[in-house]
Short mmCIF file of C-alpha atoms in Angstrom, two decimals:
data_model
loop_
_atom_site.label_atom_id
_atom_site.label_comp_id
_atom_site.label_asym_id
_atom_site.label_seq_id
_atom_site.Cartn_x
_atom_site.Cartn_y
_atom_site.Cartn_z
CA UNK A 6 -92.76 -173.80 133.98
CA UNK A 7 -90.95 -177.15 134.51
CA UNK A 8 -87.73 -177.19 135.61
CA UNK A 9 -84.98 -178.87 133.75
CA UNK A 10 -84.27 -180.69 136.58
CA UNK A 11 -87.72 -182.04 136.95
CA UNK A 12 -87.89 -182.47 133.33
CA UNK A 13 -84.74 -184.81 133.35
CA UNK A 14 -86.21 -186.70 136.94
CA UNK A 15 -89.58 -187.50 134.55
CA UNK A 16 -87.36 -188.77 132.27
CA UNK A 17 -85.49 -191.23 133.78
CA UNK A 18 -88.06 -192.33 135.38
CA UNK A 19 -90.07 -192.79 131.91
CA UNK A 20 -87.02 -194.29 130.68
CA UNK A 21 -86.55 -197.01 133.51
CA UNK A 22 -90.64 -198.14 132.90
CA UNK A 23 -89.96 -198.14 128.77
CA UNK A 24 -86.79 -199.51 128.76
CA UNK A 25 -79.90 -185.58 117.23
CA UNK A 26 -68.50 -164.74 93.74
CA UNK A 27 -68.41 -162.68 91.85
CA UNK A 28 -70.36 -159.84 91.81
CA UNK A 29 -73.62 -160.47 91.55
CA UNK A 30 -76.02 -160.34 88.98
CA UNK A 31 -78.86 -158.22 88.61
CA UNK A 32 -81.04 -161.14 87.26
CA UNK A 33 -81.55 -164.53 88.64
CA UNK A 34 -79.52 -167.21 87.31
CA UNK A 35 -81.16 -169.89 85.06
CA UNK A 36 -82.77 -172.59 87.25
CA UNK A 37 -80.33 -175.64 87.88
CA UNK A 38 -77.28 -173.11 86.98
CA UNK A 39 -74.68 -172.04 89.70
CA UNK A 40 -72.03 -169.35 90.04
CA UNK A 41 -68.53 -170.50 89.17
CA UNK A 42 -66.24 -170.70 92.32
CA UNK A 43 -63.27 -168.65 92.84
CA UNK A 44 -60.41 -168.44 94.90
CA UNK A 45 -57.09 -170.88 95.91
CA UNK A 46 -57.98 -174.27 96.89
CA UNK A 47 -56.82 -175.50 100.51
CA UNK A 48 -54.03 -178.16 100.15
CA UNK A 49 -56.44 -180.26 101.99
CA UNK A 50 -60.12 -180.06 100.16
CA UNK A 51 -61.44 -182.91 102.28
CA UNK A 52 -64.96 -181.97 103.34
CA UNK A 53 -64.13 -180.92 107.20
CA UNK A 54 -65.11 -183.63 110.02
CA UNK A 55 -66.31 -183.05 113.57
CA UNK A 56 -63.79 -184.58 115.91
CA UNK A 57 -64.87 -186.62 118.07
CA UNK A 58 -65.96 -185.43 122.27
CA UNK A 59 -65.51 -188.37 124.63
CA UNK A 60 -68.59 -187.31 127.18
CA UNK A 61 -69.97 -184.56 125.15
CA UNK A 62 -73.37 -184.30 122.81
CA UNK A 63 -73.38 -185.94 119.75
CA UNK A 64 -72.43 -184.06 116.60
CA UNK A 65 -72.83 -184.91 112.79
CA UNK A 66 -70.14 -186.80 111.05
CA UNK A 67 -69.46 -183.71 107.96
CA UNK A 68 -69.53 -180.20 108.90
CA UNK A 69 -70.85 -179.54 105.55
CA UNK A 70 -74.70 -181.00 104.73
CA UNK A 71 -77.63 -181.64 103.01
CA UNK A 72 -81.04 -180.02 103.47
CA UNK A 73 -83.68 -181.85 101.88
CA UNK A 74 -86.22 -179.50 101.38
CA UNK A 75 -85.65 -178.81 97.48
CA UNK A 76 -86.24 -182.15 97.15
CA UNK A 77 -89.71 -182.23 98.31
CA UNK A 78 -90.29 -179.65 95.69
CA UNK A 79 -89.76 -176.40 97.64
CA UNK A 80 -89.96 -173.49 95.72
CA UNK A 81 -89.84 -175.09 92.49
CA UNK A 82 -90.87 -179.26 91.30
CA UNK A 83 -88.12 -181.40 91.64
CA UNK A 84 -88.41 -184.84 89.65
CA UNK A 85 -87.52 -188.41 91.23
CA UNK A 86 -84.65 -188.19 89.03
CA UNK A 87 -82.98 -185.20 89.44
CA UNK A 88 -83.69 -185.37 93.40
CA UNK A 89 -81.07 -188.99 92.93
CA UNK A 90 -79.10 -187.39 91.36
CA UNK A 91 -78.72 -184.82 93.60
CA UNK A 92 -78.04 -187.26 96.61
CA UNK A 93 -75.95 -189.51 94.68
CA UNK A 94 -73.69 -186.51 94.01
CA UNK A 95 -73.54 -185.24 97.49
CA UNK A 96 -72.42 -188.75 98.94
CA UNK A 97 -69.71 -188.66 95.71
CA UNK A 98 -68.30 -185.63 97.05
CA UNK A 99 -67.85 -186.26 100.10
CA UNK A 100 -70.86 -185.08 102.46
CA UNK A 101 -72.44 -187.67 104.99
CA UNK A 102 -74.63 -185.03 106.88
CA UNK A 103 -77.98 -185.33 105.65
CA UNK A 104 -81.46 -183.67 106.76
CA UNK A 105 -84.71 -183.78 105.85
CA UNK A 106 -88.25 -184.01 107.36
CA UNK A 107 -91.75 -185.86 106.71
CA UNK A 108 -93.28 -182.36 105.96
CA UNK A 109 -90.48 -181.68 103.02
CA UNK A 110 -93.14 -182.90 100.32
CA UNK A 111 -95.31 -184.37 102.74
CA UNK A 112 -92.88 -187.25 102.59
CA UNK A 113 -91.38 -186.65 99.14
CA UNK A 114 -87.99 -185.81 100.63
CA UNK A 115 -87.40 -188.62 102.89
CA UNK A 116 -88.27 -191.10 99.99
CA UNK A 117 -86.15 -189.77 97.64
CA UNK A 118 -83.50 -188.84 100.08
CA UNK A 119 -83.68 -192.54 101.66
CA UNK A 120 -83.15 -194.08 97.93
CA UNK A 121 -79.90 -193.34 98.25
CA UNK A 122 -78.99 -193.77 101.81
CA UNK A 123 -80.03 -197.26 102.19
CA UNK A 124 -76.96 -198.25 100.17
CA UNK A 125 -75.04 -197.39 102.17
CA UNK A 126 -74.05 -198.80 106.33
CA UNK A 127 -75.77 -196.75 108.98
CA UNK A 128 -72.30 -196.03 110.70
CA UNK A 129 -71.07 -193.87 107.35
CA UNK A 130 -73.58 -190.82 107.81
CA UNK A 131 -75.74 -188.99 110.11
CA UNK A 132 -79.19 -188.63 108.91
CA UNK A 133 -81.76 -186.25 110.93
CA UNK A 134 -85.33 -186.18 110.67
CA UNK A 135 -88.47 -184.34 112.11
CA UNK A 136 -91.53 -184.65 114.03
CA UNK A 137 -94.45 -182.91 115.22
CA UNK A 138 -96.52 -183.85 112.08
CA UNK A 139 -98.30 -187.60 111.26
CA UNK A 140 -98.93 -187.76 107.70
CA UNK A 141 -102.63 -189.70 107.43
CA UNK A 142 -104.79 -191.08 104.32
CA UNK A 143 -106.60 -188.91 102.05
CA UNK A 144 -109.67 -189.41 104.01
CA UNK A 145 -111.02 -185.73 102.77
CA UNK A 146 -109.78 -183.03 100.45
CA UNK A 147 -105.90 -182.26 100.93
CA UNK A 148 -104.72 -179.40 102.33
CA UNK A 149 -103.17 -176.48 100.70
CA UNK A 150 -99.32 -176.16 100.62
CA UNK A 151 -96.39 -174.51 99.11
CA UNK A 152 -94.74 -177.64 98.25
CA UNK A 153 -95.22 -178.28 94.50
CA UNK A 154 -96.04 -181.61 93.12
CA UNK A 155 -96.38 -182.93 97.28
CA UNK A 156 -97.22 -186.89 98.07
CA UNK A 157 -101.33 -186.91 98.06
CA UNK A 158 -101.15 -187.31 101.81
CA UNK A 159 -103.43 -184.93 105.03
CA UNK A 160 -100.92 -183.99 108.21
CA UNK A 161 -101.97 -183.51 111.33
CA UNK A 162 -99.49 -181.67 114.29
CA UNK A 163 -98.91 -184.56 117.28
CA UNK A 164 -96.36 -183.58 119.94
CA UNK A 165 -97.50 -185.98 121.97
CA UNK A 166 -95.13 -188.97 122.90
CA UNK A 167 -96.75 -191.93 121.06
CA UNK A 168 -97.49 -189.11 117.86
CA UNK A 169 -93.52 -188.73 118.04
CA UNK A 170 -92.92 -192.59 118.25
CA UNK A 171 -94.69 -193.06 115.38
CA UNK A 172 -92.84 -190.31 113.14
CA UNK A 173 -90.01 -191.50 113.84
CA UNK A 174 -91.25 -195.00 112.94
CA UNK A 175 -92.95 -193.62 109.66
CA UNK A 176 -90.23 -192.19 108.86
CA UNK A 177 -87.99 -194.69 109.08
CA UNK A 178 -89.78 -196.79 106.73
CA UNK A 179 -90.02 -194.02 104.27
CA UNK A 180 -86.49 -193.45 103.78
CA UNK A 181 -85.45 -197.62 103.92
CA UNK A 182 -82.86 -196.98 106.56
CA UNK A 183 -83.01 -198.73 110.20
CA UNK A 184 -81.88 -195.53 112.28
CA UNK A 185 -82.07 -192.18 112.59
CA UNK A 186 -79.70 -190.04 114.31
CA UNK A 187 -81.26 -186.93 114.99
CA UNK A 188 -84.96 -186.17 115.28
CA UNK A 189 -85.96 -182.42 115.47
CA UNK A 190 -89.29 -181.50 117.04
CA UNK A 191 -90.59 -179.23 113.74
CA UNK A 192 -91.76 -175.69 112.77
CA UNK A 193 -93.26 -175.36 116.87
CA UNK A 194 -92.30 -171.78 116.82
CA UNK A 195 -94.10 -168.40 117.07
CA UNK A 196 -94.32 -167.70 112.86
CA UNK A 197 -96.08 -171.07 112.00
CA UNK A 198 -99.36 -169.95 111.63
CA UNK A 199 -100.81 -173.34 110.82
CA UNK A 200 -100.22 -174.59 114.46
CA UNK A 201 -103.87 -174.07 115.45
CA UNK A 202 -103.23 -172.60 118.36
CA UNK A 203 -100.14 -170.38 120.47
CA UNK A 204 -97.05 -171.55 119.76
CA UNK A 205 -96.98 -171.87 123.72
CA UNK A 206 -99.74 -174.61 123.96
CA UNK A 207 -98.05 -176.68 121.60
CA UNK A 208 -95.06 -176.56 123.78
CA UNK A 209 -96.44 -177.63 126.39
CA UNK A 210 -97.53 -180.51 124.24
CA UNK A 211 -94.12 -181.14 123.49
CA UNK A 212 -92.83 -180.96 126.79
CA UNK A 213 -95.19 -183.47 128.42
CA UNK A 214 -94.92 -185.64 125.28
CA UNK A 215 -92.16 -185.42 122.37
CA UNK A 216 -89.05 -184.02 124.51
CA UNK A 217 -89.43 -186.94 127.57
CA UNK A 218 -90.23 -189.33 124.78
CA UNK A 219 -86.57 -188.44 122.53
CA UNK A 220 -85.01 -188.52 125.61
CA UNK A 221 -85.96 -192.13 126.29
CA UNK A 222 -85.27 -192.92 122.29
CA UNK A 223 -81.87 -191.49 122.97
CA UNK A 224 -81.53 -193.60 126.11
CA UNK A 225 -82.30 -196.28 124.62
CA UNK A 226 -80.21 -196.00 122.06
CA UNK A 227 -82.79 -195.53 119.22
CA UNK A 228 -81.35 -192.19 118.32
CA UNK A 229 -78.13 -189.99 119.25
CA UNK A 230 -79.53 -186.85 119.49
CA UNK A 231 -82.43 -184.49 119.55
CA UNK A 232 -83.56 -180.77 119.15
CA UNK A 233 -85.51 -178.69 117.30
CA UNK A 234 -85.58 -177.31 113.69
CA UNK A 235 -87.13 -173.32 114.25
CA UNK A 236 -87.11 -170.62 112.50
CA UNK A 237 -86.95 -168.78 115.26
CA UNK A 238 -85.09 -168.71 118.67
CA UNK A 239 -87.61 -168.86 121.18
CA UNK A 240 -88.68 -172.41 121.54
CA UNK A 241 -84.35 -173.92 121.35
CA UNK A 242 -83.92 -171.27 123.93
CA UNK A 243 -87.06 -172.20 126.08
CA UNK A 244 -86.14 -176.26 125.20
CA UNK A 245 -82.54 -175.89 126.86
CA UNK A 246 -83.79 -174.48 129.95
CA UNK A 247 -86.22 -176.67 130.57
CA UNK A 248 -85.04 -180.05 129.03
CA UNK A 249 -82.08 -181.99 127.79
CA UNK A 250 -82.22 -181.47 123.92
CA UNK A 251 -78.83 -181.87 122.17
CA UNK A 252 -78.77 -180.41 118.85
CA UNK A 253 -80.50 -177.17 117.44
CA UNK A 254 -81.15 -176.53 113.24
CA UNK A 255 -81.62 -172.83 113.62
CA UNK A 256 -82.93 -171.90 109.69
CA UNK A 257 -83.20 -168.46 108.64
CA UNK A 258 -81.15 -167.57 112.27
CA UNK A 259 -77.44 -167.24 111.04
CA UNK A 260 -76.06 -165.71 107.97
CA UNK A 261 -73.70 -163.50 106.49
CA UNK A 262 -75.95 -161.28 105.97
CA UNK A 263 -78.01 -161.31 108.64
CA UNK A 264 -76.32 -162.83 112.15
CA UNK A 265 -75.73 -160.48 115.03
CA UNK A 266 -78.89 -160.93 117.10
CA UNK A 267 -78.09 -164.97 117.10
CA UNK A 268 -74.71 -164.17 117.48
CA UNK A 269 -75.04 -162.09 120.68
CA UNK A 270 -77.58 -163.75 122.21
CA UNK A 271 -78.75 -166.78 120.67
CA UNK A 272 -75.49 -169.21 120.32
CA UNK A 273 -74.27 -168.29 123.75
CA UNK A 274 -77.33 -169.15 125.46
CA UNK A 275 -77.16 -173.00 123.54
CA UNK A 276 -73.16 -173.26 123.97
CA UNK A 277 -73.65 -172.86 127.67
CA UNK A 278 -75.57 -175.82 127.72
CA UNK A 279 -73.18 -177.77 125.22
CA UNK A 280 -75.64 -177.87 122.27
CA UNK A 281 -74.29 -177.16 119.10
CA UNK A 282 -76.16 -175.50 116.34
CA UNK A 283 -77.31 -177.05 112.99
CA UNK A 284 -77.41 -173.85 110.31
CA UNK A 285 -79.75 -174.22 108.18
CA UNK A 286 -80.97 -171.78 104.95
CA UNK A 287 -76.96 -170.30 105.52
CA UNK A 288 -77.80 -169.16 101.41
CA UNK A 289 -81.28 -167.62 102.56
CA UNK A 290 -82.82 -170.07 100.22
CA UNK A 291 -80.54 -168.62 97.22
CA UNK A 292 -80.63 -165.08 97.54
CA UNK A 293 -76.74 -165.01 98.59
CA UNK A 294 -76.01 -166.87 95.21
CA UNK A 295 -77.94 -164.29 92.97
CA UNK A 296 -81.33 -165.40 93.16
CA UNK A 297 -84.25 -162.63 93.86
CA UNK A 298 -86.39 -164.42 96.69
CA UNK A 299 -85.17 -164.42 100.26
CA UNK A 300 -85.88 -167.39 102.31
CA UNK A 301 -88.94 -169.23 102.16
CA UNK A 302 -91.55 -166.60 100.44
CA UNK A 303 -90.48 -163.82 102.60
CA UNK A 304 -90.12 -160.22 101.18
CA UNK A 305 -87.15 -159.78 100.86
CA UNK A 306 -85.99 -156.58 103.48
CA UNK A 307 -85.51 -153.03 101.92
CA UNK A 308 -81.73 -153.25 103.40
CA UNK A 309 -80.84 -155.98 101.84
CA UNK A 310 -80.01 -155.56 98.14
CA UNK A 311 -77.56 -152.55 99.32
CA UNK A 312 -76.08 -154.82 101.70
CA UNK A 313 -75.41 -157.84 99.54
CA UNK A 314 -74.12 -155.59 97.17
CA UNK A 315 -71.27 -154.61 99.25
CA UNK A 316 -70.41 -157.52 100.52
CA UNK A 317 -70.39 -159.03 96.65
CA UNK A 318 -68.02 -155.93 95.86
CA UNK A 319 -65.72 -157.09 98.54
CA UNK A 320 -65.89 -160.37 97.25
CA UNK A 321 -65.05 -159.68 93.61
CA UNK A 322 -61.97 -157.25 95.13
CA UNK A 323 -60.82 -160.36 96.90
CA UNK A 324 -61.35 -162.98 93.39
CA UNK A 325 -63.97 -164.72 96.00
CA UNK A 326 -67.43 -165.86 95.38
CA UNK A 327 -69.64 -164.72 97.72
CA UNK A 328 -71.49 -168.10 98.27
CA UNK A 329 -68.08 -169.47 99.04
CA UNK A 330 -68.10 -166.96 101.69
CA UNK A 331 -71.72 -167.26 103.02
CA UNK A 332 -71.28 -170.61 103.44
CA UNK A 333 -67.41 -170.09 105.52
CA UNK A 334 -68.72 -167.59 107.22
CA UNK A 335 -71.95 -169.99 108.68
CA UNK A 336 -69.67 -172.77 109.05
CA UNK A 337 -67.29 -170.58 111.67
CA UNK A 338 -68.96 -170.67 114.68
CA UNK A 339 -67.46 -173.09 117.70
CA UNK A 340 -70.89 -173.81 118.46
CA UNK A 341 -72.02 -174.81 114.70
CA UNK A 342 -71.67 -178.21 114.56
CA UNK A 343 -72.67 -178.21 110.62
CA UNK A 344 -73.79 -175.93 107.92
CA UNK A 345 -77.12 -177.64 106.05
CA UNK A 346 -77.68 -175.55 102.39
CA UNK A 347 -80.41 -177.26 100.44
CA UNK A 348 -79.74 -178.29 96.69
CA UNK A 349 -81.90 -179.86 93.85
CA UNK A 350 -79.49 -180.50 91.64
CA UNK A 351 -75.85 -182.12 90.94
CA UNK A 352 -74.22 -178.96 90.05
CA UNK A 353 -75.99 -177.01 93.28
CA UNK A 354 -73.98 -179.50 95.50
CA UNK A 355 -70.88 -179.87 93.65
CA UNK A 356 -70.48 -175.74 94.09
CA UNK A 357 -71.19 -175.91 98.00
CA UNK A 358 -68.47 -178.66 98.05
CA UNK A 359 -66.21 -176.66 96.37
CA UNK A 360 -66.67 -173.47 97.91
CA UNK A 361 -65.45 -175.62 101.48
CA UNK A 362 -62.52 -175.81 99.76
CA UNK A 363 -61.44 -172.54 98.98
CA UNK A 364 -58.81 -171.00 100.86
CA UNK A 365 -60.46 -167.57 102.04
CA UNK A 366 -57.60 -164.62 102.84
CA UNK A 367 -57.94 -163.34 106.40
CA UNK A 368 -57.53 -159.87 104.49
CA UNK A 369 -61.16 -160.27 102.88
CA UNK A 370 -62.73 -160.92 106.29
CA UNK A 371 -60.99 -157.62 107.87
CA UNK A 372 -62.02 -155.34 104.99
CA UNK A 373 -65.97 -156.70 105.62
CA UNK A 374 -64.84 -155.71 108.92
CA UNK A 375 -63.62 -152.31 108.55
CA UNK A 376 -66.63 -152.10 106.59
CA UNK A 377 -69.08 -153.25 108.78
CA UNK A 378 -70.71 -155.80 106.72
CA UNK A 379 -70.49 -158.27 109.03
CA UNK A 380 -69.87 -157.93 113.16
CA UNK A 381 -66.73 -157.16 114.52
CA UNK A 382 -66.73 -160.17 116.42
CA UNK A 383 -68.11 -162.53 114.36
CA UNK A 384 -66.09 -165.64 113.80
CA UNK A 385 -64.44 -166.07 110.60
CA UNK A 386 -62.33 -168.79 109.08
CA UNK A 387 -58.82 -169.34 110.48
#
């Protein structure tokens, strides 16, 4: 296993040769519809900033985000137009922390995403990215996805440095924009199936090719920070102790529901190191705003309807919506750096917004408490 030390040493030295509610339904809601939000508004409803760290890792700009996945038609189509619209209303209301990835769509997402971000200066957002997959020509019959409506394109996995050059070339010139700021080695954890091989081996890929190769992007000053976007903790875990990642977007990790393993062992393992945590799927891909599906295509667990029950009877005790606080509750953490809930429409994002501005009382997080719902020491709001 290579050392962090020697990991940094290879480096530097590659870098001197080359130059990151109410109570819920029973039903679903309609598609495109939200739950009203509830509650007193702060004085201050600005979308909350990360303050700057003279000497520390970089973080994004809004603590609130955009995940881009809807828009390259996960779970349901998304159209060209709606998926503007949907950006266009996010940088209206205030977010400039936006994420995406060239397998979102097969590159559907960083087109559409990029439509609207190349209107805008470089130095006004952070934008993050993936690699780990090269999208080729349609040299054969294309592979079967869950993304509906994709870009006809194959993908093939590359960790190696020059595959992870090119991404992050590629996907440059998909979304219009001349930088990125964060680039997330992708899905190179122990669930993805489709890897072809142990999660392990593809590591090692990475660790001889993608991780050095960031690290001299960053050095050069071709990107602020990099990490990886998991589903699962193994591989930021491994990554810290070996390398010199920045960032982590831990989806399906940290929720309100569902939080105490990263809690206790996960985020103090990546603050030690000073990297900060990226939240993604902090809805569970719509199930904490009513929907019946839990994450991406998972069953959804046999505890779970009781739970989120109780915690949407707290919040209609407390005149709260219980997105509003699923996506506080994420957001908490010292170590979370931002909070990332995907949207495909106007109205989606205009109800995360809002919900960041709702002033939660420290009564409602003491009765979920009391109640166990969530951990005793899990961070809430101040």
């Amino acid at each position: 296993m290579t050392s962090r030390r020697h990991f940094l040493t290879l480096a530097a030295a590659g870098a001197a040769l080359a130059a990151a509610s109410p109570l819920l339904a029973q039903t679903s809601p309609a598609p495109g519809s939200v739950l009203p939000t509830r509650g007193t508004p702060r004085a201050n409803t600005a979308l909350a900033t990360n303050a700057p760290r003279p000497g520390g890792r970089y973080r994004p700009l809004t603590r609130l985000g955009l995940g881009g996945a809807p828009l390259g038609g996960s779970l349901a189509p998304t159209t060209d137009e709606a998926a503007h619209a949907t950006v266009a209303a996010a940088w209206a209301a205030g977010v400039r922390t936006f994420d995406t990835s060239p397998w979102y769509g097969l590159g559907l997402s960083e087109r559409r995403m990029g439509r609207e971000l190349h209107n805008h200066p470089a130095a006004d957002y952070t934008l993050s990215s993936k690699t780990g997959r090269l999208l080729t020509g349609t040299a054969g019959p294309l592979q079967k996805t869950n993304w509906h409506d994709p870009a006809p394109f194959r993908y093939v996995y590359d960790y190696s440095a020059a595959g992870t050059r090119r991404s992050v070339e590629d996907s440059l010139n998909r979304l219009g924009v001349s930088q990125l700021d964060i680039v997330l080695i992708h899905d190179l954890s122990p669930e993805n199936k489709d890897l072809g091989m142990p999660w392990e081996q593809r590591f090692a890929e990475a660790a001889k090719g993608a991780m050095p190769e960031l690290t001299r992007m960053r050095e050069e000053g071709l990107i602020k920070a990099w990490g990886f976007g998991v589903n699962r903790p193994q591989p930021a875990l491994r990554a810290v102790a070996e390398a010199d990642p920045d960032i982590m977007l831990l989806a399906c990790q940290y929720s309100i529901l569902d939080h105490e393993a990263t809690l206790r062992d996960t985020f103090p393992k990546l603050a030690e190191k000073g990297v900060s945590v990226m939240v993604g799927s902090p809805l569970l891909a719509g199930y904490l705003t009513g929907r019946e599906r839990y994450l991406y295509g998972s069953p959804i667990p046999e505890w779970a309807p009781a739970k989120r029950a109780k915690i949407a009877a707290v919040c209609e005790r407390h005149g709260i919506d219980l997105r509003t606080a699923a996506l506080q509750f994420a957001d908490a953490p010292e170590v979370v750096s931002s909070i990332i809930p995907g949207a495909r429409t106007p109205e989606q994002v205009r109800a995360n917004v809002a919900s960041m501005g709702i002033a939660i009382p420290a009564d409602f997080w003491a009765e979920l408490k009391q109640e166990k719902l969530i951990a005793a020491d899990a961070p809430v709001p101040a």
